[in-house]
Amino acid sequence: MKILLVEDDAKAAKLIARGLLEEGFYIDIVSTVAEALAAPLGIYHLILLDWMLPDGDGLDVCIKLRKSKMMIPILMLTARDTVTDKITGLNSGADDYLPKPFVFEELLARMHSLLRRNAYTKVEMITIAGISIQTYTKTVIRHGHRVILTAKEFDLLEMLMRNAGNVISRKEIAQRLWQQDMIGIDNLIDVNIKNLRQKIDLPSQSKLIHTVRGAGFIFEERREIET
């Protein structure tokens, strides 16, 4: 699952991100209200939102998202811990409120609670460059036609699409999808990438999955013919 962390304290953001990565989450970090609102929010399962930000406060993000009918869960993180502050945060659209400083295990428990009870995680659709995946039913549609994938191919495609525009290393794929290091997994990665390309990179359509030599793979639309 992919998390958007909105936090302007670089040290705190790094610590939170490191812990969540170890728990199997994908993390994007932004540090301002403007960056949060400009992010592709539809790809995230949950937002961890600091109240006090350089260009405003987290309440602005909550209010704007709820006015736009976006129901992605929001967990507000802040040093403001009075009862009035909590009520204000929840009334602005936050789903939960965790005062700083907090124990990481409590953050994790609250995140899992929100993800379990929120219907958003069951209906999520990710659409990029003419291909759509439904993460609950595990269906894939490209230009109106259903694409049949194996479970591992779907997981690989979802991982690439959630990180569209960013290079994903072989090591990260091995650890995320097989929970192993590269030994014995490298060939499996190549086989699944090859099969995935054959199924979604059709001759008459833009290429979507690309190899970045020495680095890994990237999901992005490229219209040029590759050699």
PDB file of C-alpha atoms in Angstrom:
ATOM      1  CA  MET A   1       0.000   0.000   0.000  1.00  0.00           C
ATOM      2  CA  LYS A   2       1.172   3.502  -0.761  1.00  0.00           C
ATOM      3  CA  ILE A   3       1.260   6.306   1.811  1.00  0.00           C
ATOM      4  CA  LEU A   4       1.639  10.058   1.339  1.00  0.00           C
ATOM      5  CA  LEU A   5       3.523  11.616   4.244  1.00  0.00           C
ATOM      6  CA  VAL A   6       3.091  15.394   4.531  1.00  0.00           C
ATOM      7  CA  GLU A   7       5.763  16.522   6.985  1.00  0.00           C
ATOM      8  CA  ASP A   8       8.145  19.507   6.876  1.00  0.00           C
ATOM      9  CA  ASP A   9      10.490  18.177   9.571  1.00  0.00           C
ATOM     10  CA  ALA A  10      12.997  16.306   7.407  1.00  0.00           C
ATOM     11  CA  LYS A  11      14.398  14.256  10.287  1.00  0.00           C
ATOM     12  CA  ALA A  12      10.967  13.162  11.497  1.00  0.00           C
ATOM     13  CA  ALA A  13       9.854  12.362   7.947  1.00  0.00           C
ATOM     14  CA  LYS A  14      12.941  10.210   7.383  1.00  0.00           C
ATOM     15  CA  LEU A  15      12.368   8.232  10.587  1.00  0.00           C
ATOM     16  CA  ILE A  16       8.686   7.629   9.855  1.00  0.00           C
ATOM     17  CA  ALA A  17       9.389   6.665   6.248  1.00  0.00           C
ATOM     18  CA  ARG A  18      12.128   4.248   7.260  1.00  0.00           C
ATOM     19  CA  GLY A  19       9.835   2.481   9.718  1.00  0.00           C
ATOM     20  CA  LEU A  20       6.971   2.225   7.235  1.00  0.00           C
ATOM     21  CA  LEU A  21       9.232   0.953   4.463  1.00  0.00           C
ATOM     22  CA  GLU A  22      10.341  -1.833   6.787  1.00  0.00           C
ATOM     23  CA  GLU A  23       6.663  -2.685   7.293  1.00  0.00           C
ATOM     24  CA  GLY A  24       6.132  -3.053   3.535  1.00  0.00           C
ATOM     25  CA  PHE A  25       4.529   0.304   2.707  1.00  0.00           C
ATOM     26  CA  TYR A  26       5.522   2.545  -0.214  1.00  0.00           C
ATOM     27  CA  ILE A  27       6.124   6.137   0.913  1.00  0.00           C
ATOM     28  CA  ASP A  28       6.129   9.490  -0.846  1.00  0.00           C
ATOM     29  CA  ILE A  29       7.120  12.553   1.194  1.00  0.00           C
ATOM     30  CA  VAL A  30       6.109  16.179   0.617  1.00  0.00           C
ATOM     31  CA  SER A  31       6.610  19.111   2.960  1.00  0.00           C
ATOM     32  CA  THR A  32       4.042  21.789   2.036  1.00  0.00           C
ATOM     33  CA  VAL A  33       0.302  22.246   1.540  1.00  0.00           C
ATOM     34  CA  ALA A  34       0.897  23.098  -2.119  1.00  0.00           C
ATOM     35  CA  GLU A  35       2.886  19.908  -2.735  1.00  0.00           C
ATOM     36  CA  ALA A  36       0.258  17.806  -0.975  1.00  0.00           C
ATOM     37  CA  LEU A  37      -2.594  19.214  -3.059  1.00  0.00           C
ATOM     38  CA  ALA A  38      -0.564  18.858  -6.268  1.00  0.00           C
ATOM     39  CA  ALA A  39       0.238  15.193  -5.605  1.00  0.00           C
ATOM     40  CA  PRO A  40      -1.665  12.449  -7.525  1.00  0.00           C
ATOM     41  CA  LEU A  41      -3.773  11.697  -4.467  1.00  0.00           C
ATOM     42  CA  GLY A  42      -5.803   8.974  -6.154  1.00  0.00           C
ATOM     43  CA  ILE A  43      -2.873   6.553  -5.972  1.00  0.00           C
ATOM     44  CA  TYR A  44      -2.540   6.667  -2.187  1.00  0.00           C
ATOM     45  CA  HIS A  45      -4.249   4.479   0.386  1.00  0.00           C
ATOM     46  CA  LEU A  46      -3.715   6.880   3.290  1.00  0.00           C
ATOM     47  CA  ILE A  47      -2.309  10.341   4.082  1.00  0.00           C
ATOM     48  CA  LEU A  48      -0.192  11.052   7.174  1.00  0.00           C
ATOM     49  CA  LEU A  49      -0.628  14.784   7.594  1.00  0.00           C
ATOM     50  CA  ASP A  50       1.237  17.243   9.793  1.00  0.00           C
ATOM     51  CA  TRP A  51      -0.871  20.150  11.042  1.00  0.00           C
ATOM     52  CA  MET A  52       1.692  22.955  10.874  1.00  0.00           C
ATOM     53  CA  LEU A  53       3.325  23.379   7.459  1.00  0.00           C
ATOM     54  CA  PRO A  54       5.453  26.200   5.969  1.00  0.00           C
ATOM     55  CA  ASP A  55       2.758  27.513   3.611  1.00  0.00           C
ATOM     56  CA  GLY A  56      -0.343  26.862   5.696  1.00  0.00           C
ATOM     57  CA  ASP A  57      -1.705  24.086   7.845  1.00  0.00           C
ATOM     58  CA  GLY A  58      -2.914  20.546   7.362  1.00  0.00           C
ATOM     59  CA  LEU A  59      -6.483  21.580   8.007  1.00  0.00           C
ATOM     60  CA  ASP A  60      -6.495  23.253   4.585  1.00  0.00           C
ATOM     61  CA  VAL A  61      -5.595  19.931   2.972  1.00  0.00           C
ATOM     62  CA  CYS A  62      -8.309  18.076   4.896  1.00  0.00           C
ATOM     63  CA  ILE A  63     -10.982  20.607   4.069  1.00  0.00           C
ATOM     64  CA  LYS A  64     -10.148  20.784   0.354  1.00  0.00           C
ATOM     65  CA  LEU A  65     -10.021  17.014  -0.043  1.00  0.00           C
ATOM     66  CA  ARG A  66     -13.341  16.500   1.679  1.00  0.00           C
ATOM     67  CA  LYS A  67     -14.975  19.265  -0.357  1.00  0.00           C
ATOM     68  CA  SER A  68     -13.790  17.493  -3.500  1.00  0.00           C
ATOM     69  CA  LYS A  69     -15.434  14.264  -2.205  1.00  0.00           C
ATOM     70  CA  MET A  70     -12.079  12.449  -1.963  1.00  0.00           C
ATOM     71  CA  MET A  71     -12.476   9.994   0.896  1.00  0.00           C
ATOM     72  CA  ILE A  72      -8.897   8.771   1.249  1.00  0.00           C
ATOM     73  CA  PRO A  73      -8.185   8.207   4.984  1.00  0.00           C
ATOM     74  CA  ILE A  74      -6.261  11.004   6.712  1.00  0.00           C
ATOM     75  CA  LEU A  75      -4.318  10.541   9.935  1.00  0.00           C
ATOM     76  CA  MET A  76      -3.253  13.880  11.384  1.00  0.00           C
ATOM     77  CA  LEU A  77       0.078  14.056  13.219  1.00  0.00           C
ATOM     78  CA  THR A  78       0.723  17.131  15.348  1.00  0.00           C
ATOM     79  CA  ALA A  79       2.166  18.501  18.561  1.00  0.00           C
ATOM     80  CA  ARG A  80      -1.126  20.312  19.155  1.00  0.00           C
ATOM     81  CA  ASP A  81      -2.820  17.977  21.611  1.00  0.00           C
ATOM     82  CA  THR A  82      -5.558  19.867  23.419  1.00  0.00           C
ATOM     83  CA  VAL A  83      -9.108  18.568  23.244  1.00  0.00           C
ATOM     84  CA  THR A  84     -10.069  21.635  21.212  1.00  0.00           C
ATOM     85  CA  ASP A  85      -7.275  20.929  18.719  1.00  0.00           C
ATOM     86  CA  LYS A  86      -8.393  17.324  18.320  1.00  0.00           C
ATOM     87  CA  ILE A  87     -11.987  18.337  17.740  1.00  0.00           C
ATOM     88  CA  THR A  88     -10.913  20.949  15.194  1.00  0.00           C
ATOM     89  CA  GLY A  89      -8.765  18.418  13.320  1.00  0.00           C
ATOM     90  CA  LEU A  90     -11.475  15.776  13.200  1.00  0.00           C
ATOM     91  CA  ASN A  91     -14.119  18.281  12.180  1.00  0.00           C
ATOM     92  CA  SER A  92     -11.911  19.443   9.309  1.00  0.00           C
ATOM     93  CA  GLY A  93     -12.069  15.970   7.782  1.00  0.00           C
ATOM     94  CA  ALA A  94      -9.276  13.977   9.421  1.00  0.00           C
ATOM     95  CA  ASP A  95     -10.208  10.372  10.236  1.00  0.00           C
ATOM     96  CA  ASP A  96      -7.892  10.106  13.231  1.00  0.00           C
ATOM     97  CA  TYR A  97      -5.546  12.285  15.257  1.00  0.00           C
ATOM     98  CA  LEU A  98      -2.210  11.270  16.789  1.00  0.00           C
ATOM     99  CA  PRO A  99      -0.356  13.770  19.033  1.00  0.00           C
ATOM    100  CA  LYS A 100       3.434  14.093  18.805  1.00  0.00           C
ATOM    101  CA  PRO A 101       5.635  12.634  20.110  1.00  0.00           C
ATOM    102  CA  PHE A 102       4.195   9.183  19.504  1.00  0.00           C
ATOM    103  CA  VAL A 103       5.379   5.592  19.617  1.00  0.00           C
ATOM    104  CA  PHE A 104       5.833   4.138  16.137  1.00  0.00           C
ATOM    105  CA  GLU A 105       3.831   1.018  17.051  1.00  0.00           C
ATOM    106  CA  GLU A 106       0.817   3.194  17.857  1.00  0.00           C
ATOM    107  CA  LEU A 107       1.139   5.006  14.526  1.00  0.00           C
ATOM    108  CA  LEU A 108       1.220   1.648  12.768  1.00  0.00           C
ATOM    109  CA  ALA A 109      -1.797   0.354  14.690  1.00  0.00           C
ATOM    110  CA  ARG A 110      -3.847   3.439  13.875  1.00  0.00           C
ATOM    111  CA  MET A 111      -2.886   3.212  10.204  1.00  0.00           C
ATOM    112  CA  HIS A 112      -3.946  -0.423  10.002  1.00  0.00           C
ATOM    113  CA  SER A 113      -7.212   0.406  11.747  1.00  0.00           C
ATOM    114  CA  LEU A 114      -8.027   3.115   9.202  1.00  0.00           C
ATOM    115  CA  LEU A 115      -7.061   0.932   6.270  1.00  0.00           C
ATOM    116  CA  ARG A 116      -9.174  -1.963   7.519  1.00  0.00           C
ATOM    117  CA  ARG A 117     -12.334  -0.024   8.111  1.00  0.00           C
ATOM    118  CA  ASN A 118     -12.238   2.347   5.171  1.00  0.00           C
ATOM    119  CA  ALA A 119     -14.081   1.167   2.085  1.00  0.00           C
ATOM    120  CA  TYR A 120     -11.735   3.249  -0.070  1.00  0.00           C
ATOM    121  CA  THR A 121      -9.198   0.408  -0.097  1.00  0.00           C
ATOM    122  CA  LYS A 122     -11.764  -1.930  -1.671  1.00  0.00           C
ATOM    123  CA  VAL A 123     -12.730   0.186  -4.648  1.00  0.00           C
ATOM    124  CA  GLU A 124      -9.435   1.736  -5.629  1.00  0.00           C
ATOM    125  CA  MET A 125      -8.812   2.147  -9.337  1.00  0.00           C
ATOM    126  CA  ILE A 126      -5.439   3.268 -10.674  1.00  0.00           C
ATOM    127  CA  THR A 127      -5.422   4.537 -14.255  1.00  0.00           C
ATOM    128  CA  ILE A 128      -2.323   5.627 -16.165  1.00  0.00           C
ATOM    129  CA  ALA A 129      -1.736   5.897 -19.914  1.00  0.00           C
ATOM    130  CA  GLY A 130      -4.821   3.947 -20.955  1.00  0.00           C
ATOM    131  CA  ILE A 131      -4.365   1.060 -18.523  1.00  0.00           C
ATOM    132  CA  SER A 132      -6.490   0.657 -15.394  1.00  0.00           C
ATOM    133  CA  ILE A 133      -6.076  -1.738 -12.501  1.00  0.00           C
ATOM    134  CA  GLN A 134      -8.678  -2.436  -9.825  1.00  0.00           C
ATOM    135  CA  THR A 135      -6.731  -3.378  -6.736  1.00  0.00           C
ATOM    136  CA  TYR A 136      -9.553  -5.174  -4.916  1.00  0.00           C
ATOM    137  CA  THR A 137     -10.786  -7.414  -7.741  1.00  0.00           C
ATOM    138  CA  LYS A 138      -7.290  -7.647  -9.304  1.00  0.00           C
ATOM    139  CA  THR A 139      -8.627  -6.786 -12.762  1.00  0.00           C
ATOM    140  CA  VAL A 140      -6.657  -5.044 -15.505  1.00  0.00           C
ATOM    141  CA  ILE A 141      -8.142  -3.131 -18.437  1.00  0.00           C
ATOM    142  CA  ARG A 142      -6.138  -1.619 -21.297  1.00  0.00           C
ATOM    143  CA  HIS A 143      -8.009   0.543 -23.815  1.00  0.00           C
ATOM    144  CA  GLY A 144     -11.280  -1.205 -23.011  1.00  0.00           C
ATOM    145  CA  HIS A 145      -9.967  -4.766 -23.164  1.00  0.00           C
ATOM    146  CA  ARG A 146      -9.404  -6.977 -20.143  1.00  0.00           C
ATOM    147  CA  VAL A 147      -5.859  -8.285 -19.646  1.00  0.00           C
ATOM    148  CA  ILE A 148      -5.458 -11.604 -17.823  1.00  0.00           C
ATOM    149  CA  LEU A 149      -2.467 -11.666 -15.473  1.00  0.00           C
ATOM    150  CA  THR A 150      -1.132 -14.112 -12.939  1.00  0.00           C
ATOM    151  CA  ALA A 151      -1.165 -13.015  -9.297  1.00  0.00           C
ATOM    152  CA  LYS A 152       2.556 -12.216  -9.347  1.00  0.00           C
ATOM    153  CA  GLU A 153       2.282 -10.332 -12.661  1.00  0.00           C
ATOM    154  CA  PHE A 154      -0.518  -8.241 -11.182  1.00  0.00           C
ATOM    155  CA  ASP A 155       1.515  -7.463  -8.055  1.00  0.00           C
ATOM    156  CA  LEU A 156       4.461  -6.438 -10.228  1.00  0.00           C
ATOM    157  CA  LEU A 157       2.291  -4.216 -12.430  1.00  0.00           C
ATOM    158  CA  GLU A 158       0.677  -2.601  -9.381  1.00  0.00           C
ATOM    159  CA  MET A 159       4.093  -1.915  -7.872  1.00  0.00           C
ATOM    160  CA  LEU A 160       5.322  -0.289 -11.080  1.00  0.00           C
ATOM    161  CA  MET A 161       2.154   1.789 -11.552  1.00  0.00           C
ATOM    162  CA  ARG A 162       2.137   3.026  -7.954  1.00  0.00           C
ATOM    163  CA  ASN A 163       5.647   4.281  -8.574  1.00  0.00           C
ATOM    164  CA  ALA A 164       5.057   5.518 -12.122  1.00  0.00           C
ATOM    165  CA  GLY A 165       7.879   7.743 -13.320  1.00  0.00           C
ATOM    166  CA  ASN A 166      10.304   6.365 -10.733  1.00  0.00           C
ATOM    167  CA  VAL A 167      12.874   3.612 -11.221  1.00  0.00           C
ATOM    168  CA  ILE A 168      12.224   0.466  -9.157  1.00  0.00           C
ATOM    169  CA  SER A 169      15.327  -1.619  -8.550  1.00  0.00           C
ATOM    170  CA  ARG A 170      15.538  -5.380  -8.940  1.00  0.00           C
ATOM    171  CA  LYS A 171      16.436  -5.637  -5.271  1.00  0.00           C
ATOM    172  CA  GLU A 172      13.305  -3.781  -4.220  1.00  0.00           C
ATOM    173  CA  ILE A 173      11.123  -5.980  -6.441  1.00  0.00           C
ATOM    174  CA  ALA A 174      12.710  -9.118  -4.981  1.00  0.00           C
ATOM    175  CA  GLN A 175      12.178  -7.936  -1.423  1.00  0.00           C
ATOM    176  CA  ARG A 176       8.628  -6.646  -1.933  1.00  0.00           C
ATOM    177  CA  LEU A 177       7.178  -9.419  -4.088  1.00  0.00           C
ATOM    178  CA  TRP A 178       9.185 -12.471  -3.031  1.00  0.00           C
ATOM    179  CA  GLN A 179      10.424 -11.370   0.409  1.00  0.00           C
ATOM    180  CA  GLN A 180      13.895 -12.498  -0.616  1.00  0.00           C
ATOM    181  CA  ASP A 181      17.193 -11.039  -1.696  1.00  0.00           C
ATOM    182  CA  MET A 182      18.341 -11.222  -5.296  1.00  0.00           C
ATOM    183  CA  ILE A 183      19.848 -14.727  -5.060  1.00  0.00           C
ATOM    184  CA  GLY A 184      17.637 -17.081  -7.066  1.00  0.00           C
ATOM    185  CA  ILE A 185      15.056 -14.367  -7.819  1.00  0.00           C
ATOM    186  CA  ASP A 186      16.707 -12.459 -10.676  1.00  0.00           C
ATOM    187  CA  ASN A 187      15.478 -14.879 -13.346  1.00  0.00           C
ATOM    188  CA  LEU A 188      11.941 -14.832 -11.921  1.00  0.00           C
ATOM    189  CA  ILE A 189      11.891 -11.058 -12.194  1.00  0.00           C
ATOM    190  CA  ASP A 190      12.982 -11.200 -15.839  1.00  0.00           C
ATOM    191  CA  VAL A 191      10.341 -13.829 -16.667  1.00  0.00           C
ATOM    192  CA  ASN A 192       7.544 -11.829 -15.060  1.00  0.00           C
ATOM    193  CA  ILE A 193       8.666  -8.569 -16.694  1.00  0.00           C
ATOM    194  CA  LYS A 194       8.791 -10.305 -20.088  1.00  0.00           C
ATOM    195  CA  ASN A 195       5.335 -11.834 -19.656  1.00  0.00           C
ATOM    196  CA  LEU A 196       3.897  -8.544 -18.434  1.00  0.00           C
ATOM    197  CA  ARG A 197       5.278  -6.679 -21.448  1.00  0.00           C
ATOM    198  CA  GLN A 198       3.834  -9.251 -23.830  1.00  0.00           C
ATOM    199  CA  LYS A 199       0.413  -8.790 -22.298  1.00  0.00           C
ATOM    200  CA  ILE A 200       0.224  -4.990 -21.986  1.00  0.00           C
ATOM    201  CA  ASP A 201       2.834  -3.568 -24.385  1.00  0.00           C
ATOM    202  CA  LEU A 202       1.023  -4.257 -27.647  1.00  0.00           C
ATOM    203  CA  PRO A 203       2.657  -3.299 -31.001  1.00  0.00           C
ATOM    204  CA  SER A 204       0.074  -0.633 -31.846  1.00  0.00           C
ATOM    205  CA  GLN A 205       0.167   1.044 -28.436  1.00  0.00           C
ATOM    206  CA  SER A 206       2.617   3.101 -26.401  1.00  0.00           C
ATOM    207  CA  LYS A 207       5.242   1.167 -24.474  1.00  0.00           C
ATOM    208  CA  LEU A 208       4.809   1.353 -20.712  1.00  0.00           C
ATOM    209  CA  ILE A 209       7.412  -0.851 -19.010  1.00  0.00           C
ATOM    210  CA  HIS A 210      11.047   0.023 -19.631  1.00  0.00           C
ATOM    211  CA  THR A 211      14.390  -1.309 -18.474  1.00  0.00           C
ATOM    212  CA  VAL A 212      16.806   1.210 -17.005  1.00  0.00           C
ATOM    213  CA  ARG A 213      20.144  -0.431 -17.559  1.00  0.00           C
ATOM    214  CA  GLY A 214      21.972  -1.105 -14.303  1.00  0.00           C
ATOM    215  CA  ALA A 215      19.151   0.387 -12.213  1.00  0.00           C
ATOM    216  CA  GLY A 216      15.890  -1.519 -12.639  1.00  0.00           C
ATOM    217  CA  PHE A 217      12.560  -0.827 -14.296  1.00  0.00           C
ATOM    218  CA  ILE A 218      10.255   2.153 -14.797  1.00  0.00           C
ATOM    219  CA  PHE A 219       6.589   2.516 -15.736  1.00  0.00           C
ATOM    220  CA  GLU A 220       5.953   5.457 -18.038  1.00  0.00           C
ATOM    221  CA  GLU A 221       4.362   6.061 -21.421  1.00  0.00           C
ATOM    222  CA  ARG A 222       6.803   6.307 -24.311  1.00  0.00           C
ATOM    223  CA  ARG A 223       5.507   6.662 -27.833  1.00  0.00           C
ATOM    224  CA  GLU A 224       8.804   6.161 -29.605  1.00  0.00           C
ATOM    225  CA  ILE A 225       9.675   2.788 -31.060  1.00  0.00           C
ATOM    226  CA  GLU A 226      12.293   1.066 -28.925  1.00  0.00           C
ATOM    227  CA  THR A 227      15.072  -1.059 -30.382  1.00  0.00           C
TER     228      THR A 227
END
